[in-house]
Structure formats: C-alpha cells, structure tokens
Coordinates of C-alpha atoms in Angstrom, one line a residue:
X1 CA 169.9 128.4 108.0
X2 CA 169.5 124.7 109.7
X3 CA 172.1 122.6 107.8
X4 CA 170.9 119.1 106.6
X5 CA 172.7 115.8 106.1
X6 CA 174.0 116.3 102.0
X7 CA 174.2 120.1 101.8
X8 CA 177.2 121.8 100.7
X9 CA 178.4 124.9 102.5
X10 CA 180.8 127.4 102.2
X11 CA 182.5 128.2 105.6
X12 CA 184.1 132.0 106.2
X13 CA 184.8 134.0 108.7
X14 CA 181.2 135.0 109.3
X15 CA 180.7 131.2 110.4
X16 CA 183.7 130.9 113.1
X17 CA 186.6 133.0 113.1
X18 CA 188.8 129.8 112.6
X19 CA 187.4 130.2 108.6
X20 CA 188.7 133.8 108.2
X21 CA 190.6 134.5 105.3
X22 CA 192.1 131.8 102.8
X23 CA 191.5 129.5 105.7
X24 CA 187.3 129.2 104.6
X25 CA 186.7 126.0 103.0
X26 CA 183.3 124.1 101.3
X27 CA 181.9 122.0 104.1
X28 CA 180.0 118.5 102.8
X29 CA 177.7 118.0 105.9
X30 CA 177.4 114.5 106.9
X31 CA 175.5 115.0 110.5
X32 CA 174.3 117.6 112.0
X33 CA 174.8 116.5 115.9
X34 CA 172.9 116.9 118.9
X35 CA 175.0 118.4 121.3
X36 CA 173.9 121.0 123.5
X37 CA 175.3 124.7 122.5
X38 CA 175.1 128.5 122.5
X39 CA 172.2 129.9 120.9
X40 CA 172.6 130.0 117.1
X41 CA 175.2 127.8 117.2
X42 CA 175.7 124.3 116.3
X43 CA 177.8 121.2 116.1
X44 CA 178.7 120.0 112.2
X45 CA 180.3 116.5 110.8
X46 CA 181.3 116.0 107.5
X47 CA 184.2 116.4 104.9
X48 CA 186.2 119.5 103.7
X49 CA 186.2 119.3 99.9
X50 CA 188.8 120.7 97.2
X51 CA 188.5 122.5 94.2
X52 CA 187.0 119.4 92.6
X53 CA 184.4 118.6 94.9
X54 CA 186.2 115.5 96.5
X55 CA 186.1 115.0 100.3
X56 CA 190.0 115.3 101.3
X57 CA 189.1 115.4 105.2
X58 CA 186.9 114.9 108.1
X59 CA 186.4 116.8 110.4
X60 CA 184.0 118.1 113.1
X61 CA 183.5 121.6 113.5
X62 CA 181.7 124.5 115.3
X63 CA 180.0 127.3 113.7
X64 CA 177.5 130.2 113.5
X65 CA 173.8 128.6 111.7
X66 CA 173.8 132.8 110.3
X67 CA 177.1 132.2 108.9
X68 CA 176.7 129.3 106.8
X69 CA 176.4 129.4 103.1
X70 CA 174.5 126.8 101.3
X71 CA 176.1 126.0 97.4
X72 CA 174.8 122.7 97.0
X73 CA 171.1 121.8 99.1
X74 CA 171.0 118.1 99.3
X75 CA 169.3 116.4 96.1
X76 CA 166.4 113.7 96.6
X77 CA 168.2 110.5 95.0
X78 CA 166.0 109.7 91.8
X79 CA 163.8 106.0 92.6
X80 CA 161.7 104.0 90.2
X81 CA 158.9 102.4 91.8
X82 CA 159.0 98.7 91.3
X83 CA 156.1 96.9 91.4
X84 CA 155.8 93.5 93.7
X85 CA 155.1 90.0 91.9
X86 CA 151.6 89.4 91.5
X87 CA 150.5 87.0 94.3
X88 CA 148.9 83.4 93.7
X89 CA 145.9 82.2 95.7
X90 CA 148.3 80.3 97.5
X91 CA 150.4 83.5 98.1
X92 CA 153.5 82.6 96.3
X93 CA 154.6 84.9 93.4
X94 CA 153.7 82.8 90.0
X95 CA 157.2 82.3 89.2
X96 CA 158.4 80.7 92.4
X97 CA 155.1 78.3 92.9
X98 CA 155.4 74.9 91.9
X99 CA 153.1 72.8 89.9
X100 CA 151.2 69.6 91.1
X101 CA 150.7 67.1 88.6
X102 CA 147.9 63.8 90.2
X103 CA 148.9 60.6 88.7
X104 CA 146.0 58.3 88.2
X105 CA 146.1 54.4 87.9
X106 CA 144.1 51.9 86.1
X107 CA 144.9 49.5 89.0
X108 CA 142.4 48.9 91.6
X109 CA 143.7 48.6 95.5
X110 CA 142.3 46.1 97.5

C-alpha cells in the first residue's frame, strides 16, 4: 500500500515492531516524506488518534508500506463550481463598472 496525505491507518505489529501488542495505534497521515530508506519502507508524519477519532499527538514514524492498514482512504472535499461575473466590453464585471452620464449645455463657447 502507498499511504496518501488524509488516509487513516491502523499501525500493528506487522508495520514495525514498535506497534506490537496494545501499543498499535490509528495513524492520520499528514505527509508522506521523501527520505531515502530500505526497500518497502517508508517515512510517515501525522497524528495518533483516540478512540474518537481526535488527533491527540504527532508524531513521525517508520514502518513497513505491507504492514499498513488503511480504515479511512482520504475523501475528495465536496466543491460547487462557481461561476465568474459576466464581463463588460470594457472588462469590468457589471456590478463593479460605473456609469457615465454627458451633460449637455445650451450655452455656446466662444
């Protein structure tokens, strides 16, 4: 498994010994880092969570990709499309463009 940014795993023994046990916790990943390691390895930051799903520490860790367990995959967060203001010919929205107004005069200039 490749862990992403959002998923929530659960950590045993099967991902580093150090989870063995009633030491395994649920694992929010925040980043997945870039650090060089052993070969199915890799290098995790995020939050250990309780019973309630609330992050109650940070913490970086090392573990086995094989021996992660994924509860939660990360969720696409739901967008509405907005559409922009529909331009003028002067390129100003029609709200925000101001009016003219010409002022003639029955006066002639000389």
């Amino acid at each position: 498994m490749v862990p992403k940014p959002g998923d929530v795993l659960h950590l045993g023994s099967d991902a580093s010994v150090q989870f063995s046990g009633d030491r395994s916790l649920i694992f929010r990943v925040i980043k997945v880092c870039d650090r060089p390691t052993y070969e199915g390895w890799v290098w995790l930051s995020g939050y250990s969570l309780d019973r309630a799903g609330n992050a109650v520490d940070r913490r970086e860790i090392f573990v086995q990709r094989a021996g992660l367990r994924l509860i939660a995959p990360v969720t696409a967060p739901a967008t509405r499309r907005i559409p922009p203001a529909p331009q003028t010919r002067a390129g100003l929205s029609h709200a925000s463009r101001k009016t003219h107004t010409t002022v003639s005069t029955t006066r002639r200039l000389r």
